[in-house]
Amino acid sequence: MVTLKSHREIEKLRVSNSIVAEILAVLKEEIRPGINTLKLDRRAENLTKGFKAKPAFKGYRGFPYTICASVNNQVVHGFPTSAPLKEGDILSIDFGVFFDGYYGDAAITVPVGKVSEEVSHLLRVTEESLYLGIKQARYGNRLSDISHAIQSHVEANAYSVVRKFVGHGIGKDLHEDPQIPNYGKPGFGIRLQPGMVLAIEPMVNMGGYDVETLEDGWTAVTKDGSLSAHFEHSVVITETEPEILSKRDGSVKW
Ligand code: MG
């Protein structure tokens, strides 16, 4: 069931998602060759505690860490490790918090040091596809208008959209209805209404869209070994323009 959030609930979601945005911004600054993702994970957990929030992913269906740290051909749900990041890697961080009854969720992919033009193009197109999807998150549109906008941009750039993982509603639960595929024909699915809060999260592969899960039961990697990027924002549908909740707006205090 897709729920419509009240103004009071949206205000709470604004706070939870601002916390996510602030912490992701700190982590982003710390990503450089030589740092390891376990260190970023501890940093994220400490910062989360500093906001009196809880990590949303740690313990979720047994996921053991605060952040999902997915390097290069890892698509999502990667485990933080002690292996140092190398110049030219890309790191996707997916991160969420629970605060005052509501969840926040967002993801970024960050170049480690200097990456090739080919790799930065993948990151740019993936982030652009997120914003094109968000642009369709409008009152009166249908859900798959978001999906279609993402897929069109990705495939116009000869990349592929991961099918296996999808975006989702967010609120009192981390994953609520509806599921939001990042591909599909326009004009299908539920009609979007003010008060719906959606976590839109394209995962884009440089090669084919097939993924497989490693033996740890979590880490998803591209089947063909190609690089993968991931960007996510939590967004509320309004009477007019969609509002991105998981951005830094100064509404949370350190
Ligand atoms: Mg998500």
PDB file of C-alpha atoms in Angstrom, residues 4-253:
ATOM      1  CA  LEU A   4       0.564   9.655   1.618  1.00  0.00           C
ATOM      2  CA  LYS A   5       2.571  11.492   4.244  1.00  0.00           C
ATOM      3  CA  SER A   6       1.178  14.397   6.232  1.00  0.00           C
ATOM      4  CA  HIS A   7       3.008  17.723   6.484  1.00  0.00           C
ATOM      5  CA  ARG A   8       4.188  16.700   9.943  1.00  0.00           C
ATOM      6  CA  GLU A   9       5.595  13.433   8.590  1.00  0.00           C
ATOM      7  CA  ILE A  10       7.260  15.155   5.660  1.00  0.00           C
ATOM      8  CA  GLU A  11       8.948  17.509   8.084  1.00  0.00           C
ATOM      9  CA  LYS A  12      10.343  14.495   9.952  1.00  0.00           C
ATOM     10  CA  LEU A  13      11.470  12.879   6.699  1.00  0.00           C
ATOM     11  CA  ARG A  14      13.146  16.163   5.792  1.00  0.00           C
ATOM     12  CA  VAL A  15      15.197  15.969   8.984  1.00  0.00           C
ATOM     13  CA  SER A  16      16.145  12.269   8.625  1.00  0.00           C
ATOM     14  CA  ASN A  17      17.172  12.781   5.029  1.00  0.00           C
ATOM     15  CA  SER A  18      19.121  15.954   5.819  1.00  0.00           C
ATOM     16  CA  ILE A  19      21.140  13.951   8.342  1.00  0.00           C
ATOM     17  CA  VAL A  20      21.915  11.427   5.598  1.00  0.00           C
ATOM     18  CA  ALA A  21      22.961  14.229   3.246  1.00  0.00           C
ATOM     19  CA  GLU A  22      25.227  15.869   5.821  1.00  0.00           C
ATOM     20  CA  ILE A  23      26.991  12.615   6.644  1.00  0.00           C
ATOM     21  CA  LEU A  24      27.402  11.611   2.996  1.00  0.00           C
ATOM     22  CA  ALA A  25      28.985  15.009   2.356  1.00  0.00           C
ATOM     23  CA  VAL A  26      31.525  14.390   5.136  1.00  0.00           C
ATOM     24  CA  LEU A  27      32.315  10.890   3.859  1.00  0.00           C
ATOM     25  CA  LYS A  28      32.726  12.182   0.311  1.00  0.00           C
ATOM     26  CA  GLU A  29      35.426  14.589   1.453  1.00  0.00           C
ATOM     27  CA  GLU A  30      37.346  11.735   3.079  1.00  0.00           C
ATOM     28  CA  ILE A  31      37.449   9.485   0.014  1.00  0.00           C
ATOM     29  CA  ARG A  32      40.948   9.372  -1.379  1.00  0.00           C
ATOM     30  CA  PRO A  33      43.538   6.749  -2.372  1.00  0.00           C
ATOM     31  CA  GLY A  34      44.761   4.823   0.685  1.00  0.00           C
ATOM     32  CA  ILE A  35      41.659   5.169   2.860  1.00  0.00           C
ATOM     33  CA  ASN A  36      39.645   2.027   3.499  1.00  0.00           C
ATOM     34  CA  THR A  37      35.895   1.644   3.551  1.00  0.00           C
ATOM     35  CA  LEU A  38      35.809   0.125   7.032  1.00  0.00           C
ATOM     36  CA  LYS A  39      37.146   3.425   8.309  1.00  0.00           C
ATOM     37  CA  LEU A  40      34.412   5.269   6.408  1.00  0.00           C
ATOM     38  CA  ASP A  41      31.878   2.895   7.951  1.00  0.00           C
ATOM     39  CA  ARG A  42      33.045   3.697  11.502  1.00  0.00           C
ATOM     40  CA  ARG A  43      33.060   7.385  10.689  1.00  0.00           C
ATOM     41  CA  ALA A  44      29.482   7.160   9.390  1.00  0.00           C
ATOM     42  CA  GLU A  45      28.363   5.302  12.500  1.00  0.00           C
ATOM     43  CA  ASN A  46      29.945   7.842  14.840  1.00  0.00           C
ATOM     44  CA  LEU A  47      28.473  10.769  12.944  1.00  0.00           C
ATOM     45  CA  THR A  48      25.064   9.079  13.020  1.00  0.00           C
ATOM     46  CA  LYS A  49      25.298   8.697  16.799  1.00  0.00           C
ATOM     47  CA  GLY A  50      26.288  12.363  17.003  1.00  0.00           C
ATOM     48  CA  PHE A  51      22.901  13.224  15.507  1.00  0.00           C
ATOM     49  CA  LYS A  52      21.211  10.863  17.991  1.00  0.00           C
ATOM     50  CA  ALA A  53      20.056   8.862  14.980  1.00  0.00           C
ATOM     51  CA  LYS A  54      20.429   5.144  14.241  1.00  0.00           C
ATOM     52  CA  PRO A  55      22.061   3.564  11.200  1.00  0.00           C
ATOM     53  CA  ALA A  56      19.202   2.302   9.045  1.00  0.00           C
ATOM     54  CA  PHE A  57      21.018  -0.557   7.359  1.00  0.00           C
ATOM     55  CA  LYS A  58      22.947  -2.091  10.258  1.00  0.00           C
ATOM     56  CA  GLY A  59      20.941  -5.126  11.328  1.00  0.00           C
ATOM     57  CA  TYR A  60      18.454  -4.722   8.475  1.00  0.00           C
ATOM     58  CA  ARG A  61      17.796  -8.357   7.474  1.00  0.00           C
ATOM     59  CA  GLY A  62      21.175  -9.038   9.058  1.00  0.00           C
ATOM     60  CA  PHE A  63      23.239  -6.518   7.076  1.00  0.00           C
ATOM     61  CA  PRO A  64      26.291  -6.050   9.307  1.00  0.00           C
ATOM     62  CA  TYR A  65      27.435  -2.475   8.547  1.00  0.00           C
ATOM     63  CA  THR A  66      26.343   1.144   8.651  1.00  0.00           C
ATOM     64  CA  ILE A  67      27.149   1.906   5.017  1.00  0.00           C
ATOM     65  CA  CYS A  68      26.996  -0.164   1.883  1.00  0.00           C
ATOM     66  CA  ALA A  69      30.388   0.349   0.244  1.00  0.00           C
ATOM     67  CA  SER A  70      30.493  -0.959  -3.317  1.00  0.00           C
ATOM     68  CA  VAL A  71      33.748  -0.604  -5.264  1.00  0.00           C
ATOM     69  CA  ASN A  72      34.129  -0.690  -9.068  1.00  0.00           C
ATOM     70  CA  ASN A  73      32.188  -3.714 -10.414  1.00  0.00           C
ATOM     71  CA  GLN A  74      30.211  -4.039  -7.175  1.00  0.00           C
ATOM     72  CA  VAL A  75      26.727  -2.709  -7.812  1.00  0.00           C
ATOM     73  CA  VAL A  76      25.149  -2.402  -4.360  1.00  0.00           C
ATOM     74  CA  HIS A  77      25.199  -3.852  -0.827  1.00  0.00           C
ATOM     75  CA  GLY A  78      28.997  -4.183  -0.701  1.00  0.00           C
ATOM     76  CA  PHE A  79      30.622  -4.763   2.681  1.00  0.00           C
ATOM     77  CA  PRO A  80      33.129  -2.215   3.966  1.00  0.00           C
ATOM     78  CA  THR A  81      36.630  -3.749   4.124  1.00  0.00           C
ATOM     79  CA  SER A  82      40.139  -2.918   5.297  1.00  0.00           C
ATOM     80  CA  ALA A  83      41.488  -2.919   1.727  1.00  0.00           C
ATOM     81  CA  PRO A  84      42.795   0.536   0.818  1.00  0.00           C
ATOM     82  CA  LEU A  85      41.035   2.298  -2.049  1.00  0.00           C
ATOM     83  CA  LYS A  86      43.232   2.885  -5.088  1.00  0.00           C
ATOM     84  CA  GLU A  87      43.599   5.835  -7.409  1.00  0.00           C
ATOM     85  CA  GLY A  88      41.116   5.400 -10.262  1.00  0.00           C
ATOM     86  CA  ASP A  89      38.602   3.294  -8.288  1.00  0.00           C
ATOM     87  CA  ILE A  90      34.996   4.341  -7.920  1.00  0.00           C
ATOM     88  CA  LEU A  91      33.157   3.909  -4.638  1.00  0.00           C
ATOM     89  CA  SER A  92      29.380   3.817  -4.249  1.00  0.00           C
ATOM     90  CA  ILE A  93      28.153   4.603  -0.754  1.00  0.00           C
ATOM     91  CA  ASP A  94      24.538   3.869   0.086  1.00  0.00           C
ATOM     92  CA  PHE A  95      23.567   5.139   3.517  1.00  0.00           C
ATOM     93  CA  GLY A  96      20.452   5.543   5.604  1.00  0.00           C
ATOM     94  CA  VAL A  97      19.401   6.649   9.080  1.00  0.00           C
ATOM     95  CA  PHE A  98      16.399   6.271  11.348  1.00  0.00           C
ATOM     96  CA  PHE A  99      15.522   9.342  13.373  1.00  0.00           C
ATOM     97  CA  ASP A 100      12.385  10.284  15.301  1.00  0.00           C
ATOM     98  CA  GLY A 101      10.358   7.508  13.701  1.00  0.00           C
ATOM     99  CA  TYR A 102      11.312   8.086  10.072  1.00  0.00           C
ATOM    100  CA  TYR A 103      13.970   6.888   7.644  1.00  0.00           C
ATOM    101  CA  GLY A 104      16.360   8.743   5.378  1.00  0.00           C
ATOM    102  CA  ASP A 105      18.133   7.062   2.445  1.00  0.00           C
ATOM    103  CA  ALA A 106      20.508   8.269  -0.271  1.00  0.00           C
ATOM    104  CA  ALA A 107      23.508   7.107  -2.291  1.00  0.00           C
ATOM    105  CA  ILE A 108      26.446   8.611  -4.147  1.00  0.00           C
ATOM    106  CA  THR A 109      29.240   7.272  -6.316  1.00  0.00           C
ATOM    107  CA  VAL A 110      32.555   9.026  -5.878  1.00  0.00           C
ATOM    108  CA  PRO A 111      35.781   8.830  -7.883  1.00  0.00           C
ATOM    109  CA  VAL A 112      38.856   7.882  -5.843  1.00  0.00           C
ATOM    110  CA  GLY A 113      41.528  10.375  -6.824  1.00  0.00           C
ATOM    111  CA  LYS A 114      41.638  10.842 -10.571  1.00  0.00           C
ATOM    112  CA  VAL A 115      39.574   8.556 -12.788  1.00  0.00           C
ATOM    113  CA  SER A 116      39.518   8.252 -16.570  1.00  0.00           C
ATOM    114  CA  GLU A 117      37.174  10.361 -18.709  1.00  0.00           C
ATOM    115  CA  GLU A 118      35.314   7.152 -19.568  1.00  0.00           C
ATOM    116  CA  VAL A 119      34.644   6.450 -15.897  1.00  0.00           C
ATOM    117  CA  SER A 120      33.638   9.975 -14.992  1.00  0.00           C
ATOM    118  CA  HIS A 121      31.181   9.863 -17.902  1.00  0.00           C
ATOM    119  CA  LEU A 122      29.518   6.805 -16.349  1.00  0.00           C
ATOM    120  CA  LEU A 123      29.157   8.670 -13.053  1.00  0.00           C
ATOM    121  CA  ARG A 124      27.834  11.791 -14.742  1.00  0.00           C
ATOM    122  CA  VAL A 125      25.231   9.936 -16.817  1.00  0.00           C
ATOM    123  CA  THR A 126      24.060   7.937 -13.789  1.00  0.00           C
ATOM    124  CA  GLU A 127      23.573  11.083 -11.713  1.00  0.00           C
ATOM    125  CA  GLU A 128      21.875  12.840 -14.624  1.00  0.00           C
ATOM    126  CA  SER A 129      19.506   9.892 -14.988  1.00  0.00           C
ATOM    127  CA  LEU A 130      18.567  10.255 -11.304  1.00  0.00           C
ATOM    128  CA  TYR A 131      17.706  13.926 -11.814  1.00  0.00           C
ATOM    129  CA  LEU A 132      15.751  13.175 -14.992  1.00  0.00           C
ATOM    130  CA  GLY A 133      13.806  10.575 -13.007  1.00  0.00           C
ATOM    131  CA  ILE A 134      13.176  13.060 -10.200  1.00  0.00           C
ATOM    132  CA  LYS A 135      11.905  15.588 -12.754  1.00  0.00           C
ATOM    133  CA  GLN A 136       9.131  13.117 -13.613  1.00  0.00           C
ATOM    134  CA  ALA A 137       8.164  12.664  -9.940  1.00  0.00           C
ATOM    135  CA  ARG A 138       5.251  15.042 -10.391  1.00  0.00           C
ATOM    136  CA  TYR A 139       1.629  15.169  -9.357  1.00  0.00           C
ATOM    137  CA  GLY A 140      -0.444  13.519 -12.085  1.00  0.00           C
ATOM    138  CA  ASN A 141       2.376  11.589 -13.725  1.00  0.00           C
ATOM    139  CA  ARG A 142       2.493   7.829 -13.498  1.00  0.00           C
ATOM    140  CA  LEU A 143       5.156   5.882 -11.652  1.00  0.00           C
ATOM    141  CA  SER A 144       6.766   4.426 -14.767  1.00  0.00           C
ATOM    142  CA  ASP A 145       7.336   7.927 -16.173  1.00  0.00           C
ATOM    143  CA  ILE A 146      10.194   8.055 -13.646  1.00  0.00           C
ATOM    144  CA  SER A 147      11.467   4.635 -14.747  1.00  0.00           C
ATOM    145  CA  HIS A 148      11.297   5.518 -18.423  1.00  0.00           C
ATOM    146  CA  ALA A 149      13.166   8.814 -18.044  1.00  0.00           C
ATOM    147  CA  ILE A 150      16.016   7.018 -16.274  1.00  0.00           C
ATOM    148  CA  GLN A 151      16.247   4.152 -18.744  1.00  0.00           C
ATOM    149  CA  SER A 152      16.092   6.413 -21.809  1.00  0.00           C
ATOM    150  CA  HIS A 153      19.024   8.548 -20.688  1.00  0.00           C
ATOM    151  CA  VAL A 154      21.133   5.586 -19.621  1.00  0.00           C
ATOM    152  CA  GLU A 155      20.596   3.620 -22.813  1.00  0.00           C
ATOM    153  CA  ALA A 156      21.098   6.691 -25.010  1.00  0.00           C
ATOM    154  CA  ASN A 157      24.595   6.640 -23.548  1.00  0.00           C
ATOM    155  CA  ALA A 158      25.065   2.930 -24.302  1.00  0.00           C
ATOM    156  CA  TYR A 159      25.004   1.854 -20.653  1.00  0.00           C
ATOM    157  CA  SER A 160      22.524  -0.497 -19.029  1.00  0.00           C
ATOM    158  CA  VAL A 161      20.107  -0.175 -16.127  1.00  0.00           C
ATOM    159  CA  VAL A 162      20.187  -2.836 -13.435  1.00  0.00           C
ATOM    160  CA  ARG A 163      16.853  -4.710 -13.349  1.00  0.00           C
ATOM    161  CA  LYS A 164      17.261  -6.680 -10.163  1.00  0.00           C
ATOM    162  CA  PHE A 165      17.204  -3.751  -7.725  1.00  0.00           C
ATOM    163  CA  VAL A 166      14.648  -0.984  -7.632  1.00  0.00           C
ATOM    164  CA  GLY A 167      13.796   2.229  -5.824  1.00  0.00           C
ATOM    165  CA  HIS A 168      11.094   2.318  -3.169  1.00  0.00           C
ATOM    166  CA  GLY A 169       8.741   4.319  -1.033  1.00  0.00           C
ATOM    167  CA  ILE A 170      10.200   5.469   2.296  1.00  0.00           C
ATOM    168  CA  GLY A 171       8.745   6.647   5.587  1.00  0.00           C
ATOM    169  CA  LYS A 172       8.200   4.789   8.857  1.00  0.00           C
ATOM    170  CA  ASP A 173       9.744   1.828   7.030  1.00  0.00           C
ATOM    171  CA  LEU A 174      12.957   1.839   5.052  1.00  0.00           C
ATOM    172  CA  HIS A 175      11.385   0.068   2.110  1.00  0.00           C
ATOM    173  CA  GLU A 176       7.739   0.851   1.472  1.00  0.00           C
ATOM    174  CA  ASP A 177       5.529   0.538  -1.585  1.00  0.00           C
ATOM    175  CA  PRO A 178       5.746   1.313  -4.403  1.00  0.00           C
ATOM    176  CA  GLN A 179       8.710  -0.434  -5.955  1.00  0.00           C
ATOM    177  CA  ILE A 180      10.282   1.848  -8.542  1.00  0.00           C
ATOM    178  CA  PRO A 181      12.045   0.042 -11.389  1.00  0.00           C
ATOM    179  CA  ASN A 182      14.639   2.072 -13.273  1.00  0.00           C
ATOM    180  CA  TYR A 183      13.311   0.874 -16.611  1.00  0.00           C
ATOM    181  CA  GLY A 184       9.963   0.572 -18.350  1.00  0.00           C
ATOM    182  CA  LYS A 185       7.498   2.124 -20.747  1.00  0.00           C
ATOM    183  CA  PRO A 186       6.003   5.477 -19.725  1.00  0.00           C
ATOM    184  CA  GLY A 187       2.396   5.882 -18.582  1.00  0.00           C
ATOM    185  CA  PHE A 188       2.057   2.835 -16.313  1.00  0.00           C
ATOM    186  CA  GLY A 189       1.728   2.215 -12.608  1.00  0.00           C
ATOM    187  CA  ILE A 190       0.174   4.326  -9.886  1.00  0.00           C
ATOM    188  CA  ARG A 191      -0.670   7.973 -10.422  1.00  0.00           C
ATOM    189  CA  LEU A 192       1.707  10.122  -8.406  1.00  0.00           C
ATOM    190  CA  GLN A 193       0.155  12.265  -5.700  1.00  0.00           C
ATOM    191  CA  PRO A 194       1.330  14.949  -3.283  1.00  0.00           C
ATOM    192  CA  GLY A 195       2.621  13.377  -0.069  1.00  0.00           C
ATOM    193  CA  MET A 196       4.189  10.318  -1.681  1.00  0.00           C
ATOM    194  CA  VAL A 197       7.823   9.988  -0.660  1.00  0.00           C
ATOM    195  CA  LEU A 198      10.027   7.994  -3.006  1.00  0.00           C
ATOM    196  CA  ALA A 199      13.652   6.862  -2.870  1.00  0.00           C
ATOM    197  CA  ILE A 200      14.708   6.897  -6.517  1.00  0.00           C
ATOM    198  CA  GLU A 201      17.964   5.058  -7.146  1.00  0.00           C
ATOM    199  CA  PRO A 202      19.292   4.181 -10.589  1.00  0.00           C
ATOM    200  CA  MET A 203      22.102   1.622 -10.720  1.00  0.00           C
ATOM    201  CA  VAL A 204      23.905   1.811 -14.033  1.00  0.00           C
ATOM    202  CA  ASN A 205      26.387  -0.646 -15.521  1.00  0.00           C
ATOM    203  CA  MET A 206      28.965   0.131 -18.150  1.00  0.00           C
ATOM    204  CA  GLY A 207      28.344  -3.317 -19.674  1.00  0.00           C
ATOM    205  CA  GLY A 208      25.318  -5.600 -19.446  1.00  0.00           C
ATOM    206  CA  TYR A 209      22.590  -5.292 -16.818  1.00  0.00           C
ATOM    207  CA  ASP A 210      22.945  -8.757 -15.295  1.00  0.00           C
ATOM    208  CA  VAL A 211      24.170  -8.925 -11.724  1.00  0.00           C
ATOM    209  CA  GLU A 212      25.032 -11.734  -9.349  1.00  0.00           C
ATOM    210  CA  THR A 213      25.381 -11.963  -5.593  1.00  0.00           C
ATOM    211  CA  LEU A 214      28.650 -12.997  -3.945  1.00  0.00           C
ATOM    212  CA  GLU A 215      28.945 -15.734  -1.341  1.00  0.00           C
ATOM    213  CA  ASP A 216      28.564 -13.237   1.492  1.00  0.00           C
ATOM    214  CA  GLY A 217      24.883 -13.222   0.499  1.00  0.00           C
ATOM    215  CA  TRP A 218      24.837  -9.439   0.022  1.00  0.00           C
ATOM    216  CA  THR A 219      27.388  -7.979  -2.364  1.00  0.00           C
ATOM    217  CA  ALA A 220      25.905  -7.613  -5.843  1.00  0.00           C
ATOM    218  CA  VAL A 221      28.421  -7.443  -8.694  1.00  0.00           C
ATOM    219  CA  THR A 222      28.066  -7.063 -12.432  1.00  0.00           C
ATOM    220  CA  LYS A 223      28.079 -10.442 -14.148  1.00  0.00           C
ATOM    221  CA  ASP A 224      30.452  -9.244 -16.869  1.00  0.00           C
ATOM    222  CA  GLY A 225      32.796  -7.493 -14.440  1.00  0.00           C
ATOM    223  CA  SER A 226      32.016  -4.027 -15.817  1.00  0.00           C
ATOM    224  CA  LEU A 227      31.919  -0.933 -13.620  1.00  0.00           C
ATOM    225  CA  SER A 228      28.687   0.150 -11.947  1.00  0.00           C
ATOM    226  CA  ALA A 229      27.483   3.468 -10.509  1.00  0.00           C
ATOM    227  CA  HIS A 230      24.609   4.295  -8.147  1.00  0.00           C
ATOM    228  CA  PHE A 231      22.959   7.551  -7.137  1.00  0.00           C
ATOM    229  CA  GLU A 232      19.909   7.921  -4.915  1.00  0.00           C
ATOM    230  CA  HIS A 233      17.735  10.675  -3.479  1.00  0.00           C
ATOM    231  CA  SER A 234      14.606  10.544  -1.363  1.00  0.00           C
ATOM    232  CA  VAL A 235      12.017  12.861  -2.879  1.00  0.00           C
ATOM    233  CA  VAL A 236       8.548  14.088  -1.910  1.00  0.00           C
ATOM    234  CA  ILE A 237       5.902  14.707  -4.535  1.00  0.00           C
ATOM    235  CA  THR A 238       4.165  18.057  -4.077  1.00  0.00           C
ATOM    236  CA  GLU A 239       1.460  20.049  -5.846  1.00  0.00           C
ATOM    237  CA  THR A 240       4.236  21.591  -7.939  1.00  0.00           C
ATOM    238  CA  GLU A 241       7.948  20.699  -8.201  1.00  0.00           C
ATOM    239  CA  PRO A 242       9.310  17.562  -6.514  1.00  0.00           C
ATOM    240  CA  GLU A 243      11.327  18.343  -3.387  1.00  0.00           C
ATOM    241  CA  ILE A 244      14.582  16.466  -2.806  1.00  0.00           C
ATOM    242  CA  LEU A 245      14.699  15.646   0.911  1.00  0.00           C
ATOM    243  CA  SER A 246      18.183  14.099   0.987  1.00  0.00           C
ATOM    244  CA  LYS A 247      20.077  17.249   0.199  1.00  0.00           C
ATOM    245  CA  ARG A 248      22.002  19.582   2.440  1.00  0.00           C
ATOM    246  CA  ASP A 249      19.696  22.414   3.373  1.00  0.00           C
ATOM    247  CA  GLY A 250      21.052  23.465   6.745  1.00  0.00           C
ATOM    248  CA  SER A 251      17.966  22.181   8.547  1.00  0.00           C
ATOM    249  CA  VAL A 252      19.987  19.885  10.789  1.00  0.00           C
ATOM    250  CA  LYS A 253      22.513  21.163  13.291  1.00  0.00           C
TER     251      LYS A 253
END
